[in-house]
């Protein structure tokens, strides 16, 4: 196994070294685009990048990392997405799960567990949403009750991405009323009393599941933070989700735009209408360029030690809008591909419809912008 | 330049623009050392001065200077500039006819306060990147001015016994406006950091689009009062539409960007970590 020969000193050097490494290490995905295939490919990519050291940059030494700024993770994810090596949504889950462990888990637990995630040995999931608590996350009702040194969990989660593949779950529970009564646990998914029932999704890749908790015993030392820290933990995820994760997704969308350009070139060559679609292509590109510029600025601020807050709702709206515009454009410019002939465009087009739902809906983002950024007072 | 110096410049220029417009503002800017600032600190001069023109609603003929400087010409000249639709205009260094005693032709233009005049075709090889970026900042400032007016109105105006700012439909329009303006600002900052022509073209397109969106949403929130000539809103609307057309509209530039990526078969990542 090759490992980085010299320590890359700058982001530019890191990028160059990663690119060089990829020229000798082909991790291209096979023909299996099913979810099983995607998850296996993700584990393979993580394993190889971990063994080569790349996956460890940007993470602290305490959890098996090699240090350096978080931007290194953004760059690595961009290189992965640009080569279409892993589905960016599931590749990026690490960006919210690992920082949560680093901030909230007992240090020994984080040191033991995070390398399992980074190296592709395990998948983890995030159990936040419930049947009765989507946008209104703070109303969640899955109960955790103390029992000696343990806690006993009862309730149900829903839309839990990758639950059916996961060894662990970052779980939000209710231990007391109100925002201050939410408590997080790091739960082993093979604990007796947990039942996972995959849900069918409309894009045919059944990435999420319902998870039932029936008298599930969780040791007290698996609590993340202290009782009542769960809401803060959920809020602290946002800066991670909205920096490195977004950069990965934007990189993926650029790759898809180029694919679209390539495919429209072939269509227009036969119909002779070159240029007719330039306004649409340009608008899709401009939307991507805009979120890329915005995300760049956000990561700069994070690197300079700024605390990210409600202003990242702007990044979220720009990204979701750009993603849907891109896939709408693909459908317009490749007539019939989504409906009739191209299962990949079909699946990705359908998945893009979720961009304004997951991670806080488009409406919730606008509520936050109105209240917190424009200071318009209460609704 | 440190923050204190920067703030001082902003305040000084803001004051000048609040007190005057047109030829008088040209003179005031001269006195404040606009030419030196543009030569020595263009990355401060252009964002500060042009954003303030938008925010204050005043105008000056400084776009000529940005074009002249990019082409290595002396400042103080007047350049014939392309406008959308294959037209050309000159931005005169005098007050608009409408701002003077009524004369023939006054009110011919959508924004009658600007000293713009239709002209014979000019130089097709002008270096427009810096000027597009400058107009982008101006459009951003204009968009911010409209958002400020609409926000103020939303908080002050009561209907059904509560401020209209409490209605979600109103809130979401204003949120949408802020998203568009912030996105445009990110592209303008990117074009300042790496001022290649294509990055500047995209920034002008983003700013034009954002200001047009701001005009649409803010007009709706201001409703009847925003339709009167007594309220300031319509000045900013006229300015937005006119500046959008100058040096290529959002629509023209977006189409050019599309043609570019189609011809290259590649979507350039212009900004990198
Ligand atoms: C692909 C995908 C993956 C997901 N992965 C996960 C995961 O891994 N873990 C997890 O915990 N969750 C996950 N989710 C769940 C996701 O976070 C929720 O779907 C989301 O928070 C919205 O909740 P909801 O679906 O219950 O919609 P609701 O909250 O019921 O909203 C329904 C509609 O009402 C609107 N609405 C609600 N409240 C307001 C309001 N105050 N003002 C204006 N409009 C409002 C919403 O915007 C929406 O349009 C995933 C969802 C999807 C689609």
PDB file of N, CA, C and O in Angstrom, chain B residues 210-235:
ATOM      1  N   UNK B 210     -30.059  38.821  -9.397  1.00  0.00           N
ATOM      2  CA  UNK B 210     -30.446  39.016  -7.996  1.00  0.00           C
ATOM      3  C   UNK B 210     -31.202  40.330  -7.822  1.00  0.00           C
ATOM      4  O   UNK B 210     -32.204  40.401  -7.104  1.00  0.00           O
ATOM      5  N   UNK B 211     -30.733  41.370  -8.493  1.00  0.00           N
ATOM      6  CA  UNK B 211     -31.388  42.658  -8.335  1.00  0.00           C
ATOM      7  C   UNK B 211     -32.770  42.637  -9.003  1.00  0.00           C
ATOM      8  O   UNK B 211     -33.728  43.235  -8.488  1.00  0.00           O
ATOM      9  N   UNK B 212     -32.883  41.937 -10.114  1.00  0.00           N
ATOM     10  CA  UNK B 212     -34.202  41.798 -10.747  1.00  0.00           C
ATOM     11  C   UNK B 212     -35.153  41.024  -9.834  1.00  0.00           C
ATOM     12  O   UNK B 212     -36.328  41.370  -9.699  1.00  0.00           O
ATOM     13  N   UNK B 213     -34.643  39.967  -9.201  1.00  0.00           N
ATOM     14  CA  UNK B 213     -35.470  39.205  -8.251  1.00  0.00           C
ATOM     15  C   UNK B 213     -35.873  40.088  -7.072  1.00  0.00           C
ATOM     16  O   UNK B 213     -37.020  40.060  -6.605  1.00  0.00           O
ATOM     17  N   UNK B 214     -34.912  40.863  -6.589  1.00  0.00           N
ATOM     18  CA  UNK B 214     -35.200  41.761  -5.460  1.00  0.00           C
ATOM     19  C   UNK B 214     -36.307  42.733  -5.853  1.00  0.00           C
ATOM     20  O   UNK B 214     -37.242  42.980  -5.082  1.00  0.00           O
ATOM     21  N   UNK B 215     -36.224  43.270  -7.059  1.00  0.00           N
ATOM     22  CA  UNK B 215     -37.230  44.234  -7.509  1.00  0.00           C
ATOM     23  C   UNK B 215     -38.621  43.593  -7.516  1.00  0.00           C
ATOM     24  O   UNK B 215     -39.594  44.182  -7.036  1.00  0.00           O
ATOM     25  N   UNK B 216     -38.687  42.374  -8.024  1.00  0.00           N
ATOM     26  CA  UNK B 216     -39.985  41.695  -8.117  1.00  0.00           C
ATOM     27  C   UNK B 216     -40.567  41.424  -6.726  1.00  0.00           C
ATOM     28  O   UNK B 216     -41.725  41.748  -6.447  1.00  0.00           O
ATOM     29  N   UNK B 217     -39.766  40.866  -5.834  1.00  0.00           N
ATOM     30  CA  UNK B 217     -40.276  40.537  -4.497  1.00  0.00           C
ATOM     31  C   UNK B 217     -40.588  41.797  -3.698  1.00  0.00           C
ATOM     32  O   UNK B 217     -41.608  41.874  -3.003  1.00  0.00           O
ATOM     33  N   UNK B 218     -39.717  42.770  -3.754  1.00  0.00           N
ATOM     34  CA  UNK B 218     -39.906  43.962  -2.922  1.00  0.00           C
ATOM     35  C   UNK B 218     -41.088  44.781  -3.418  1.00  0.00           C
ATOM     36  O   UNK B 218     -41.843  45.341  -2.626  1.00  0.00           O
ATOM     37  N   UNK B 219     -41.252  44.838  -4.733  1.00  0.00           N
ATOM     38  CA  UNK B 219     -42.423  45.534  -5.279  1.00  0.00           C
ATOM     39  C   UNK B 219     -43.700  44.924  -4.699  1.00  0.00           C
ATOM     40  O   UNK B 219     -44.621  45.629  -4.293  1.00  0.00           O
ATOM     41  N   UNK B 220     -43.749  43.602  -4.647  1.00  0.00           N
ATOM     42  CA  UNK B 220     -44.948  42.923  -4.168  1.00  0.00           C
ATOM     43  C   UNK B 220     -45.191  43.214  -2.684  1.00  0.00           C
ATOM     44  O   UNK B 220     -46.320  43.421  -2.259  1.00  0.00           O
ATOM     45  N   UNK B 221     -44.128  43.244  -1.912  1.00  0.00           N
ATOM     46  CA  UNK B 221     -44.274  43.508  -0.479  1.00  0.00           C
ATOM     47  C   UNK B 221     -44.691  44.966  -0.253  1.00  0.00           C
ATOM     48  O   UNK B 221     -45.502  45.270   0.626  1.00  0.00           O
ATOM     49  N   UNK B 222     -44.159  45.871  -1.069  1.00  0.00           N
ATOM     50  CA  UNK B 222     -44.508  47.288  -0.919  1.00  0.00           C
ATOM     51  C   UNK B 222     -45.899  47.589  -1.470  1.00  0.00           C
ATOM     52  O   UNK B 222     -46.529  48.582  -1.080  1.00  0.00           O
ATOM     53  N   UNK B 223     -46.340  46.767  -2.394  1.00  0.00           N
ATOM     54  CA  UNK B 223     -47.697  46.868  -2.958  1.00  0.00           C
ATOM     55  C   UNK B 223     -48.012  48.302  -3.413  1.00  0.00           C
ATOM     56  O   UNK B 223     -47.192  48.929  -4.068  1.00  0.00           O
ATOM     57  N   UNK B 224     -49.179  48.827  -3.034  1.00  0.00           N
ATOM     58  CA  UNK B 224     -49.645  50.108  -3.572  1.00  0.00           C
ATOM     59  C   UNK B 224     -48.667  51.251  -3.369  1.00  0.00           C
ATOM     60  O   UNK B 224     -48.360  51.994  -4.308  1.00  0.00           O
ATOM     61  N   UNK B 225     -48.129  51.346  -2.167  1.00  0.00           N
ATOM     62  CA  UNK B 225     -47.244  52.475  -1.882  1.00  0.00           C
ATOM     63  C   UNK B 225     -45.995  52.413  -2.770  1.00  0.00           C
ATOM     64  O   UNK B 225     -45.482  53.440  -3.215  1.00  0.00           O
ATOM     65  N   UNK B 226     -45.557  51.179  -3.062  1.00  0.00           N
ATOM     66  CA  UNK B 226     -44.377  51.010  -3.907  1.00  0.00           C
ATOM     67  C   UNK B 226     -44.647  51.301  -5.368  1.00  0.00           C
ATOM     68  O   UNK B 226     -43.728  51.380  -6.178  1.00  0.00           O
ATOM     69  N   UNK B 227     -45.912  51.458  -5.717  1.00  0.00           N
ATOM     70  CA  UNK B 227     -46.260  51.775  -7.102  1.00  0.00           C
ATOM     71  C   UNK B 227     -46.372  53.278  -7.315  1.00  0.00           C
ATOM     72  O   UNK B 227     -46.506  53.741  -8.442  1.00  0.00           O
ATOM     73  N   UNK B 228     -46.328  54.032  -6.230  1.00  0.00           N
ATOM     74  CA  UNK B 228     -46.443  55.485  -6.398  1.00  0.00           C
ATOM     75  C   UNK B 228     -45.075  56.075  -6.723  1.00  0.00           C
ATOM     76  O   UNK B 228     -44.033  55.531  -6.344  1.00  0.00           O
ATOM     77  N   UNK B 229     -45.113  57.205  -7.408  1.00  0.00           N
ATOM     78  CA  UNK B 229     -43.870  57.911  -7.723  1.00  0.00           C
ATOM     79  C   UNK B 229     -43.359  58.654  -6.493  1.00  0.00           C
ATOM     80  O   UNK B 229     -42.236  59.150  -6.493  1.00  0.00           O
ATOM     81  N   UNK B 230     -44.171  58.721  -5.435  1.00  0.00           N
ATOM     82  CA  UNK B 230     -43.714  59.407  -4.218  1.00  0.00           C
ATOM     83  C   UNK B 230     -42.757  58.545  -3.402  1.00  0.00           C
ATOM     84  O   UNK B 230     -41.917  59.062  -2.680  1.00  0.00           O
ATOM     85  N   UNK B 231     -42.936  57.252  -3.494  1.00  0.00           N
ATOM     86  CA  UNK B 231     -42.059  56.344  -2.757  1.00  0.00           C
ATOM     87  C   UNK B 231     -40.777  56.138  -3.559  1.00  0.00           C
ATOM     88  O   UNK B 231     -40.792  56.166  -4.788  1.00  0.00           O
ATOM     89  N   UNK B 232     -39.658  55.938  -2.854  1.00  0.00           N
ATOM     90  CA  UNK B 232     -38.363  55.811  -3.526  1.00  0.00           C
ATOM     91  C   UNK B 232     -38.194  54.539  -4.359  1.00  0.00           C
ATOM     92  O   UNK B 232     -37.289  54.449  -5.180  1.00  0.00           O
ATOM     93  N   UNK B 233     -39.044  53.568  -4.091  1.00  0.00           N
ATOM     94  CA  UNK B 233     -38.803  52.260  -4.701  1.00  0.00           C
ATOM     95  C   UNK B 233     -38.588  52.324  -6.213  1.00  0.00           C
ATOM     96  O   UNK B 233     -37.676  51.708  -6.765  1.00  0.00           O
ATOM     97  N   UNK B 234     -39.450  53.103  -6.895  1.00  0.00           N
ATOM     98  CA  UNK B 234     -39.420  53.042  -8.366  1.00  0.00           C
ATOM     99  C   UNK B 234     -38.087  53.530  -8.936  1.00  0.00           C
ATOM    100  O   UNK B 234     -37.659  53.071  -9.994  1.00  0.00           O
ATOM    101  N   UNK B 235     -37.394  54.428  -8.227  1.00  0.00           N
ATOM    102  CA  UNK B 235     -36.071  54.857  -8.710  1.00  0.00           C
ATOM    103  C   UNK B 235     -35.124  53.656  -8.787  1.00  0.00           C
ATOM    104  O   UNK B 235     -34.365  53.513  -9.740  1.00  0.00           O
TER     105      UNK B 235
END
